[in-house]
Amino acid sequence: MAAAVSRRAPLYQKVATELTGRIANEIYPVGSTLPTEIEICQEFEISRHTVREALRMLSAAGLISRRQKAGTRVIARTPPARFAESLSSLDDILRYSNRTRAKLVKRGVSVADDLLSKLLDSPSGERWLTLESVRRELQTDRAIGYTRTYLNVVLEPHLDKIAASETSRFAIVEEVLGLTIERVTQDTSATSVPGDIAEHLGIRHASPALQIVRRYYDANDRLLMASVNVHPADQFSYSIEMRRTEGHLPPSPIS
């Protein structure tokens, strides 16, 4: 007998609500797999597209993990708290990297146009090596962000090693070049999630997000690496701590 689904709200939302209730009541306990998309289609008498939208809502809420050939696994009974980070130093970035894993999605080469040149704060026309990754929280396997990493071409001989790293790439950059990252700049802004990134994060296209751009420089002020990180707004929070220095407040981080 098909479950009753009201037409007063979007179908995918009603199905997501029903499945969320079943997870909370442990009809589908943590560690179990949900019925297949086809089985959910048949039960609720809805299209496969509607099922996928419902499952995207559950994935964005941190309740399920979706993997090809592995099914849809329940990873939490209730939506976990948003992933929160307080970053004030390179050590904090390392700690964040150790709490997450970056799964490589794509690699390639980009030539900086005017837009990318402005984003990286580097000359237009420069060639950059690129890595794209989904970053997942270790404890829940929840996708918390999508990162595009731009690497100086001086790193090309070491690209395979850098790409293989699932934690801190800037630490690998320091290791292979035998130097220290001396300066990092960061810009934070609101954005919306493009369709290709939304698919990897299991959320809807144009969902609100936080974009964090970091640029890593050596002692000669050479830009070695930059990362553009997109985090779903409802799953990630970011804070910064400021202290008085010599009796004065530091400049505001908001420009």
PDB file of C-alpha atoms in Angstrom:
ATOM      1  CA  MET A   1       0.000   0.000   0.000  1.00  0.00           C
ATOM      2  CA  ALA A   2       1.473   3.341  -1.024  1.00  0.00           C
ATOM      3  CA  ALA A   3       2.199   5.899   1.653  1.00  0.00           C
ATOM      4  CA  ALA A   4      -0.027   8.960   1.599  1.00  0.00           C
ATOM      5  CA  VAL A   5       1.782  12.051   0.294  1.00  0.00           C
ATOM      6  CA  SER A   6      -0.015  15.394   0.466  1.00  0.00           C
ATOM      7  CA  ARG A   7      -0.033  17.621  -2.611  1.00  0.00           C
ATOM      8  CA  ARG A   8      -0.062  20.797  -0.493  1.00  0.00           C
ATOM      9  CA  ALA A   9       3.730  20.873  -0.283  1.00  0.00           C
ATOM     10  CA  PRO A  10       6.434  19.894  -2.784  1.00  0.00           C
ATOM     11  CA  LEU A  11       6.440  16.128  -3.113  1.00  0.00           C
ATOM     12  CA  TYR A  12      10.141  15.805  -2.485  1.00  0.00           C
ATOM     13  CA  GLN A  13       9.790  17.742   0.781  1.00  0.00           C
ATOM     14  CA  LYS A  14       6.959  15.501   2.002  1.00  0.00           C
ATOM     15  CA  VAL A  15       8.905  12.363   1.126  1.00  0.00           C
ATOM     16  CA  ALA A  16      12.016  13.748   2.836  1.00  0.00           C
ATOM     17  CA  THR A  17       9.950  14.474   5.950  1.00  0.00           C
ATOM     18  CA  GLU A  18       8.540  10.938   5.973  1.00  0.00           C
ATOM     19  CA  LEU A  19      11.969   9.351   5.541  1.00  0.00           C
ATOM     20  CA  THR A  20      13.445  11.632   8.217  1.00  0.00           C
ATOM     21  CA  GLY A  21      10.752  10.448  10.624  1.00  0.00           C
ATOM     22  CA  ARG A  22      11.495   6.818   9.853  1.00  0.00           C
ATOM     23  CA  ILE A  23      15.197   7.395  10.510  1.00  0.00           C
ATOM     24  CA  ALA A  24      14.440   9.194  13.802  1.00  0.00           C
ATOM     25  CA  ASN A  25      12.173   6.294  14.863  1.00  0.00           C
ATOM     26  CA  GLU A  26      14.875   3.800  13.866  1.00  0.00           C
ATOM     27  CA  ILE A  27      12.772   2.105  11.227  1.00  0.00           C
ATOM     28  CA  TYR A  28      15.948   2.748   9.256  1.00  0.00           C
ATOM     29  CA  PRO A  29      18.595   2.666  12.028  1.00  0.00           C
ATOM     30  CA  VAL A  30      22.068   4.200  11.761  1.00  0.00           C
ATOM     31  CA  GLY A  31      24.266   1.925   9.660  1.00  0.00           C
ATOM     32  CA  SER A  32      21.406   0.496   7.626  1.00  0.00           C
ATOM     33  CA  THR A  33      20.670   1.287   3.985  1.00  0.00           C
ATOM     34  CA  LEU A  34      17.549   2.991   2.725  1.00  0.00           C
ATOM     35  CA  PRO A  35      15.354   1.336   0.104  1.00  0.00           C
ATOM     36  CA  THR A  36      16.519   1.872  -3.465  1.00  0.00           C
ATOM     37  CA  GLU A  37      15.317   4.821  -5.516  1.00  0.00           C
ATOM     38  CA  ILE A  38      13.046   2.499  -7.492  1.00  0.00           C
ATOM     39  CA  GLU A  39      11.536   1.056  -4.309  1.00  0.00           C
ATOM     40  CA  ILE A  40      10.846   4.545  -2.946  1.00  0.00           C
ATOM     41  CA  CYS A  41       9.313   5.523  -6.295  1.00  0.00           C
ATOM     42  CA  GLN A  42       6.947   2.580  -6.088  1.00  0.00           C
ATOM     43  CA  GLU A  43       5.985   3.141  -2.447  1.00  0.00           C
ATOM     44  CA  PHE A  44       5.180   6.825  -2.797  1.00  0.00           C
ATOM     45  CA  GLU A  45       4.050   6.653  -6.446  1.00  0.00           C
ATOM     46  CA  ILE A  46       6.411   9.443  -7.465  1.00  0.00           C
ATOM     47  CA  SER A  47       9.086   9.999 -10.110  1.00  0.00           C
ATOM     48  CA  ARG A  48      12.742   9.135  -9.707  1.00  0.00           C
ATOM     49  CA  HIS A  49      13.615  12.832 -10.003  1.00  0.00           C
ATOM     50  CA  THR A  50      11.403  13.560  -6.962  1.00  0.00           C
ATOM     51  CA  VAL A  51      13.082  10.763  -5.009  1.00  0.00           C
ATOM     52  CA  ARG A  52      16.522  12.195  -5.765  1.00  0.00           C
ATOM     53  CA  GLU A  53      15.464  15.640  -4.583  1.00  0.00           C
ATOM     54  CA  ALA A  54      14.165  14.126  -1.334  1.00  0.00           C
ATOM     55  CA  LEU A  55      17.400  12.208  -0.803  1.00  0.00           C
ATOM     56  CA  ARG A  56      19.419  15.340  -1.483  1.00  0.00           C
ATOM     57  CA  MET A  57      17.556  17.008   1.388  1.00  0.00           C
ATOM     58  CA  LEU A  58      18.451  14.125   3.716  1.00  0.00           C
ATOM     59  CA  SER A  59      22.070  14.215   2.548  1.00  0.00           C
ATOM     60  CA  ALA A  60      22.271  17.978   3.099  1.00  0.00           C
ATOM     61  CA  ALA A  61      20.849  17.450   6.601  1.00  0.00           C
ATOM     62  CA  GLY A  62      23.658  15.011   7.355  1.00  0.00           C
ATOM     63  CA  LEU A  63      21.374  12.010   7.818  1.00  0.00           C
ATOM     64  CA  ILE A  64      22.532   9.841   4.932  1.00  0.00           C
ATOM     65  CA  SER A  65      25.614   9.145   2.834  1.00  0.00           C
ATOM     66  CA  ARG A  66      25.189   8.296  -0.843  1.00  0.00           C
ATOM     67  CA  ARG A  67      27.839   6.285  -2.655  1.00  0.00           C
ATOM     68  CA  GLN A  68      27.740   4.673  -6.083  1.00  0.00           C
ATOM     69  CA  LYS A  69      27.325   0.885  -5.894  1.00  0.00           C
ATOM     70  CA  ALA A  70      27.149   1.101  -2.088  1.00  0.00           C
ATOM     71  CA  GLY A  71      23.591   2.331  -1.717  1.00  0.00           C
ATOM     72  CA  THR A  72      22.284   5.061   0.556  1.00  0.00           C
ATOM     73  CA  ARG A  73      23.486   4.545   4.127  1.00  0.00           C
ATOM     74  CA  VAL A  74      21.980   6.125   7.253  1.00  0.00           C
ATOM     75  CA  ILE A  75      24.768   7.913   9.157  1.00  0.00           C
ATOM     76  CA  ALA A  76      22.833   9.866  11.805  1.00  0.00           C
ATOM     77  CA  ARG A  77      19.482   9.557  13.587  1.00  0.00           C
ATOM     78  CA  THR A  78      19.038  13.322  13.850  1.00  0.00           C
ATOM     79  CA  PRO A  79      20.658  16.154  11.880  1.00  0.00           C
ATOM     80  CA  PRO A  80      24.133  16.776  13.325  1.00  0.00           C
ATOM     81  CA  ALA A  81      25.232  20.216  14.389  1.00  0.00           C
ATOM     82  CA  ARG A  82      26.779  22.377  11.711  1.00  0.00           C
ATOM     83  CA  PHE A  83      30.484  21.828  11.137  1.00  0.00           C
ATOM     84  CA  ALA A  84      32.086  24.730  12.997  1.00  0.00           C
ATOM     85  CA  GLU A  85      35.636  25.965  12.704  1.00  0.00           C
ATOM     86  CA  SER A  86      37.554  28.715  14.435  1.00  0.00           C
ATOM     87  CA  LEU A  87      40.676  29.516  12.434  1.00  0.00           C
ATOM     88  CA  SER A  88      43.296  32.022  13.528  1.00  0.00           C
ATOM     89  CA  SER A  89      46.584  30.412  12.427  1.00  0.00           C
ATOM     90  CA  LEU A  90      48.116  27.867  10.062  1.00  0.00           C
ATOM     91  CA  ASP A  91      48.036  25.373  12.935  1.00  0.00           C
ATOM     92  CA  ASP A  92      44.251  25.776  13.059  1.00  0.00           C
ATOM     93  CA  ILE A  93      44.053  25.047   9.335  1.00  0.00           C
ATOM     94  CA  LEU A  94      46.084  21.889   9.920  1.00  0.00           C
ATOM     95  CA  ARG A  95      43.715  20.807  12.700  1.00  0.00           C
ATOM     96  CA  TYR A  96      40.741  21.426  10.414  1.00  0.00           C
ATOM     97  CA  SER A  97      42.409  19.331   7.695  1.00  0.00           C
ATOM     98  CA  ASN A  98      42.957  16.490  10.147  1.00  0.00           C
ATOM     99  CA  ARG A  99      39.252  16.443  11.051  1.00  0.00           C
ATOM    100  CA  THR A 100      38.257  16.125   7.398  1.00  0.00           C
ATOM    101  CA  ARG A 101      39.282  14.299   4.233  1.00  0.00           C
ATOM    102  CA  ALA A 102      39.543  15.707   0.699  1.00  0.00           C
ATOM    103  CA  LYS A 103      38.416  13.275  -2.002  1.00  0.00           C
ATOM    104  CA  LEU A 104      39.857  14.239  -5.404  1.00  0.00           C
ATOM    105  CA  VAL A 105      37.229  14.760  -8.095  1.00  0.00           C
ATOM    106  CA  LYS A 106      39.146  16.341 -10.956  1.00  0.00           C
ATOM    107  CA  ARG A 107      42.548  17.727 -11.933  1.00  0.00           C
ATOM    108  CA  GLY A 108      43.587  19.961 -14.795  1.00  0.00           C
ATOM    109  CA  VAL A 109      45.134  23.265 -15.852  1.00  0.00           C
ATOM    110  CA  SER A 110      43.659  26.776 -15.883  1.00  0.00           C
ATOM    111  CA  VAL A 111      44.874  29.964 -17.524  1.00  0.00           C
ATOM    112  CA  ALA A 112      43.875  32.963 -15.435  1.00  0.00           C
ATOM    113  CA  ASP A 113      41.298  35.158 -17.124  1.00  0.00           C
ATOM    114  CA  ASP A 114      40.292  38.502 -15.621  1.00  0.00           C
ATOM    115  CA  LEU A 115      37.925  36.885 -13.105  1.00  0.00           C
ATOM    116  CA  LEU A 116      40.377  34.234 -11.905  1.00  0.00           C
ATOM    117  CA  SER A 117      43.201  36.796 -11.866  1.00  0.00           C
ATOM    118  CA  LYS A 118      41.177  38.947  -9.480  1.00  0.00           C
ATOM    119  CA  LEU A 119      40.237  35.949  -7.332  1.00  0.00           C
ATOM    120  CA  LEU A 120      43.850  34.793  -6.994  1.00  0.00           C
ATOM    121  CA  ASP A 121      45.266  38.315  -6.881  1.00  0.00           C
ATOM    122  CA  SER A 122      47.734  37.309  -9.595  1.00  0.00           C
ATOM    123  CA  PRO A 123      48.487  38.468 -13.170  1.00  0.00           C
ATOM    124  CA  SER A 124      46.066  37.585 -15.948  1.00  0.00           C
ATOM    125  CA  GLY A 125      47.299  34.945 -18.381  1.00  0.00           C
ATOM    126  CA  GLU A 126      49.238  32.915 -15.797  1.00  0.00           C
ATOM    127  CA  ARG A 127      48.975  29.126 -15.980  1.00  0.00           C
ATOM    128  CA  TRP A 128      47.806  27.282 -12.846  1.00  0.00           C
ATOM    129  CA  LEU A 129      47.537  23.596 -11.999  1.00  0.00           C
ATOM    130  CA  THR A 130      44.115  22.769 -10.591  1.00  0.00           C
ATOM    131  CA  LEU A 131      42.729  20.142  -8.226  1.00  0.00           C
ATOM    132  CA  GLU A 132      39.049  19.845  -7.306  1.00  0.00           C
ATOM    133  CA  SER A 133      37.935  17.924  -4.242  1.00  0.00           C
ATOM    134  CA  VAL A 134      34.958  17.217  -2.017  1.00  0.00           C
ATOM    135  CA  ARG A 135      35.890  17.627   1.635  1.00  0.00           C
ATOM    136  CA  ARG A 136      34.098  15.296   4.069  1.00  0.00           C
ATOM    137  CA  GLU A 137      33.901  15.273   7.846  1.00  0.00           C
ATOM    138  CA  LEU A 138      35.688  12.208   9.203  1.00  0.00           C
ATOM    139  CA  GLN A 139      33.161  11.215  11.868  1.00  0.00           C
ATOM    140  CA  THR A 140      30.027  11.308   9.717  1.00  0.00           C
ATOM    141  CA  ASP A 141      31.391  11.154   6.142  1.00  0.00           C
ATOM    142  CA  ARG A 142      29.208  14.203   5.485  1.00  0.00           C
ATOM    143  CA  ALA A 143      30.218  16.458   2.582  1.00  0.00           C
ATOM    144  CA  ILE A 144      30.936  19.869   4.129  1.00  0.00           C
ATOM    145  CA  GLY A 145      32.571  21.655   1.232  1.00  0.00           C
ATOM    146  CA  TYR A 146      33.969  21.701  -2.282  1.00  0.00           C
ATOM    147  CA  THR A 147      37.496  22.983  -2.889  1.00  0.00           C
ATOM    148  CA  ARG A 148      39.228  24.180  -6.040  1.00  0.00           C
ATOM    149  CA  THR A 149      42.966  24.343  -5.407  1.00  0.00           C
ATOM    150  CA  TYR A 150      45.211  26.389  -7.707  1.00  0.00           C
ATOM    151  CA  LEU A 151      48.901  25.477  -7.648  1.00  0.00           C
ATOM    152  CA  ASN A 152      51.891  27.416  -8.969  1.00  0.00           C
ATOM    153  CA  VAL A 153      53.421  25.633 -11.985  1.00  0.00           C
ATOM    154  CA  VAL A 154      56.683  25.296 -10.030  1.00  0.00           C
ATOM    155  CA  LEU A 155      54.851  22.466  -8.247  1.00  0.00           C
ATOM    156  CA  GLU A 156      54.138  20.482 -11.426  1.00  0.00           C
ATOM    157  CA  PRO A 157      56.836  17.826 -10.750  1.00  0.00           C
ATOM    158  CA  HIS A 158      55.151  17.141  -7.390  1.00  0.00           C
ATOM    159  CA  LEU A 159      51.534  17.264  -8.545  1.00  0.00           C
ATOM    160  CA  ASP A 160      50.822  13.553  -8.057  1.00  0.00           C
ATOM    161  CA  LYS A 161      51.967  13.671  -4.431  1.00  0.00           C
ATOM    162  CA  ILE A 162      49.965  16.815  -3.698  1.00  0.00           C
ATOM    163  CA  ALA A 163      46.863  15.419  -5.409  1.00  0.00           C
ATOM    164  CA  ALA A 164      47.102  12.211  -3.362  1.00  0.00           C
ATOM    165  CA  SER A 165      46.977  14.100  -0.068  1.00  0.00           C
ATOM    166  CA  GLU A 166      43.599  13.924   1.670  1.00  0.00           C
ATOM    167  CA  THR A 167      44.547  16.280   4.493  1.00  0.00           C
ATOM    168  CA  SER A 168      46.614  19.468   4.295  1.00  0.00           C
ATOM    169  CA  ARG A 169      47.929  20.276   0.840  1.00  0.00           C
ATOM    170  CA  PHE A 170      49.850  23.347   1.933  1.00  0.00           C
ATOM    171  CA  ALA A 171      51.874  21.114   4.276  1.00  0.00           C
ATOM    172  CA  ILE A 172      52.796  18.915   1.294  1.00  0.00           C
ATOM    173  CA  VAL A 173      53.761  22.036  -0.681  1.00  0.00           C
ATOM    174  CA  GLU A 174      56.109  23.045   2.132  1.00  0.00           C
ATOM    175  CA  GLU A 175      57.563  19.538   2.243  1.00  0.00           C
ATOM    176  CA  VAL A 176      58.264  19.092  -1.467  1.00  0.00           C
ATOM    177  CA  LEU A 177      59.746  22.575  -1.918  1.00  0.00           C
ATOM    178  CA  GLY A 178      61.651  22.542   1.379  1.00  0.00           C
ATOM    179  CA  LEU A 179      60.332  25.910   2.481  1.00  0.00           C
ATOM    180  CA  THR A 180      57.808  27.483   4.829  1.00  0.00           C
ATOM    181  CA  ILE A 181      54.524  29.189   4.025  1.00  0.00           C
ATOM    182  CA  GLU A 182      55.075  32.620   5.564  1.00  0.00           C
ATOM    183  CA  ARG A 183      51.817  34.413   4.837  1.00  0.00           C
ATOM    184  CA  VAL A 184      48.191  33.495   4.200  1.00  0.00           C
ATOM    185  CA  THR A 185      45.451  35.883   3.138  1.00  0.00           C
ATOM    186  CA  GLN A 186      41.770  35.039   3.348  1.00  0.00           C
ATOM    187  CA  ASP A 187      38.600  36.498   1.857  1.00  0.00           C
ATOM    188  CA  THR A 188      35.153  35.325   2.961  1.00  0.00           C
ATOM    189  CA  SER A 189      31.954  36.077   1.073  1.00  0.00           C
ATOM    190  CA  ALA A 190      28.422  34.840   0.502  1.00  0.00           C
ATOM    191  CA  THR A 191      27.701  32.972  -2.716  1.00  0.00           C
ATOM    192  CA  SER A 192      25.318  30.461  -4.277  1.00  0.00           C
ATOM    193  CA  VAL A 193      26.283  26.917  -5.199  1.00  0.00           C
ATOM    194  CA  PRO A 194      26.762  26.214  -8.941  1.00  0.00           C
ATOM    195  CA  GLY A 195      25.022  23.157 -10.351  1.00  0.00           C
ATOM    196  CA  ASP A 196      28.160  21.046 -10.777  1.00  0.00           C
ATOM    197  CA  ILE A 197      29.262  21.630  -7.186  1.00  0.00           C
ATOM    198  CA  ALA A 198      25.725  21.169  -5.807  1.00  0.00           C
ATOM    199  CA  GLU A 199      25.627  17.677  -7.287  1.00  0.00           C
ATOM    200  CA  HIS A 200      28.816  16.682  -5.449  1.00  0.00           C
ATOM    201  CA  LEU A 201      27.541  18.117  -2.165  1.00  0.00           C
ATOM    202  CA  GLY A 202      24.102  16.552  -2.469  1.00  0.00           C
ATOM    203  CA  ILE A 203      22.283  19.892  -2.252  1.00  0.00           C
ATOM    204  CA  ARG A 204      20.114  21.962  -4.559  1.00  0.00           C
ATOM    205  CA  HIS A 205      21.535  24.204  -7.280  1.00  0.00           C
ATOM    206  CA  ALA A 206      21.865  27.852  -6.185  1.00  0.00           C
ATOM    207  CA  SER A 207      21.657  26.987  -2.472  1.00  0.00           C
ATOM    208  CA  PRO A 208      23.233  29.691  -0.265  1.00  0.00           C
ATOM    209  CA  ALA A 209      26.864  29.054   0.623  1.00  0.00           C
ATOM    210  CA  LEU A 210      29.958  30.521   2.225  1.00  0.00           C
ATOM    211  CA  GLN A 211      32.981  31.023  -0.033  1.00  0.00           C
ATOM    212  CA  ILE A 212      36.417  31.164   1.604  1.00  0.00           C
ATOM    213  CA  VAL A 213      39.418  32.014  -0.586  1.00  0.00           C
ATOM    214  CA  ARG A 214      42.871  31.443   0.906  1.00  0.00           C
ATOM    215  CA  ARG A 215      46.187  32.395  -0.731  1.00  0.00           C
ATOM    216  CA  TYR A 216      49.473  30.921   0.478  1.00  0.00           C
ATOM    217  CA  TYR A 217      52.761  32.833   0.000  1.00  0.00           C
ATOM    218  CA  ASP A 218      56.416  31.956   0.624  1.00  0.00           C
ATOM    219  CA  ALA A 219      59.080  34.211   2.192  1.00  0.00           C
ATOM    220  CA  ASN A 220      59.626  35.925  -1.181  1.00  0.00           C
ATOM    221  CA  ASP A 221      55.903  36.753  -1.353  1.00  0.00           C
ATOM    222  CA  ARG A 222      55.442  34.286  -4.212  1.00  0.00           C
ATOM    223  CA  LEU A 223      51.926  32.862  -4.458  1.00  0.00           C
ATOM    224  CA  LEU A 224      52.406  29.090  -4.295  1.00  0.00           C
ATOM    225  CA  MET A 225      48.839  27.935  -3.779  1.00  0.00           C
ATOM    226  CA  ALA A 226      45.313  29.240  -3.489  1.00  0.00           C
ATOM    227  CA  SER A 227      42.131  27.459  -2.479  1.00  0.00           C
ATOM    228  CA  VAL A 228      38.535  28.415  -3.206  1.00  0.00           C
ATOM    229  CA  ASN A 229      36.306  26.657  -0.677  1.00  0.00           C
ATOM    230  CA  VAL A 230      32.518  26.548  -1.022  1.00  0.00           C
ATOM    231  CA  HIS A 231      30.586  25.450   2.084  1.00  0.00           C
ATOM    232  CA  PRO A 232      26.784  24.966   2.281  1.00  0.00           C
ATOM    233  CA  ALA A 233      25.455  27.751   4.506  1.00  0.00           C
ATOM    234  CA  ASP A 234      23.319  25.451   6.652  1.00  0.00           C
ATOM    235  CA  GLN A 235      26.127  22.973   7.354  1.00  0.00           C
ATOM    236  CA  PHE A 236      29.172  25.107   8.088  1.00  0.00           C
ATOM    237  CA  SER A 237      29.972  27.995  10.402  1.00  0.00           C
ATOM    238  CA  TYR A 238      33.195  29.956  10.676  1.00  0.00           C
ATOM    239  CA  SER A 239      34.507  32.130  13.480  1.00  0.00           C
ATOM    240  CA  ILE A 240      37.630  34.157  14.075  1.00  0.00           C
ATOM    241  CA  GLU A 241      39.145  35.311  17.367  1.00  0.00           C
ATOM    242  CA  MET A 242      40.731  38.742  17.703  1.00  0.00           C
ATOM    243  CA  ARG A 243      42.936  39.971  20.532  1.00  0.00           C
ATOM    244  CA  ARG A 244      44.251  43.395  21.385  1.00  0.00           C
ATOM    245  CA  THR A 245      47.854  43.999  20.311  1.00  0.00           C
ATOM    246  CA  GLU A 246      49.849  46.697  22.086  1.00  0.00           C
ATOM    247  CA  GLY A 247      46.647  48.263  23.311  1.00  0.00           C
ATOM    248  CA  HIS A 248      44.979  48.485  19.923  1.00  0.00           C
ATOM    249  CA  LEU A 249      42.373  46.375  18.221  1.00  0.00           C
ATOM    250  CA  PRO A 250      43.546  44.698  14.982  1.00  0.00           C
ATOM    251  CA  PRO A 251      41.938  45.790  11.720  1.00  0.00           C
ATOM    252  CA  SER A 252      38.480  44.426  11.075  1.00  0.00           C
ATOM    253  CA  PRO A 253      38.491  41.192   9.011  1.00  0.00           C
ATOM    254  CA  ILE A 254      35.413  42.444   7.157  1.00  0.00           C
ATOM    255  CA  SER A 255      36.087  44.570   4.108  1.00  0.00           C
TER     256      SER A 255
END
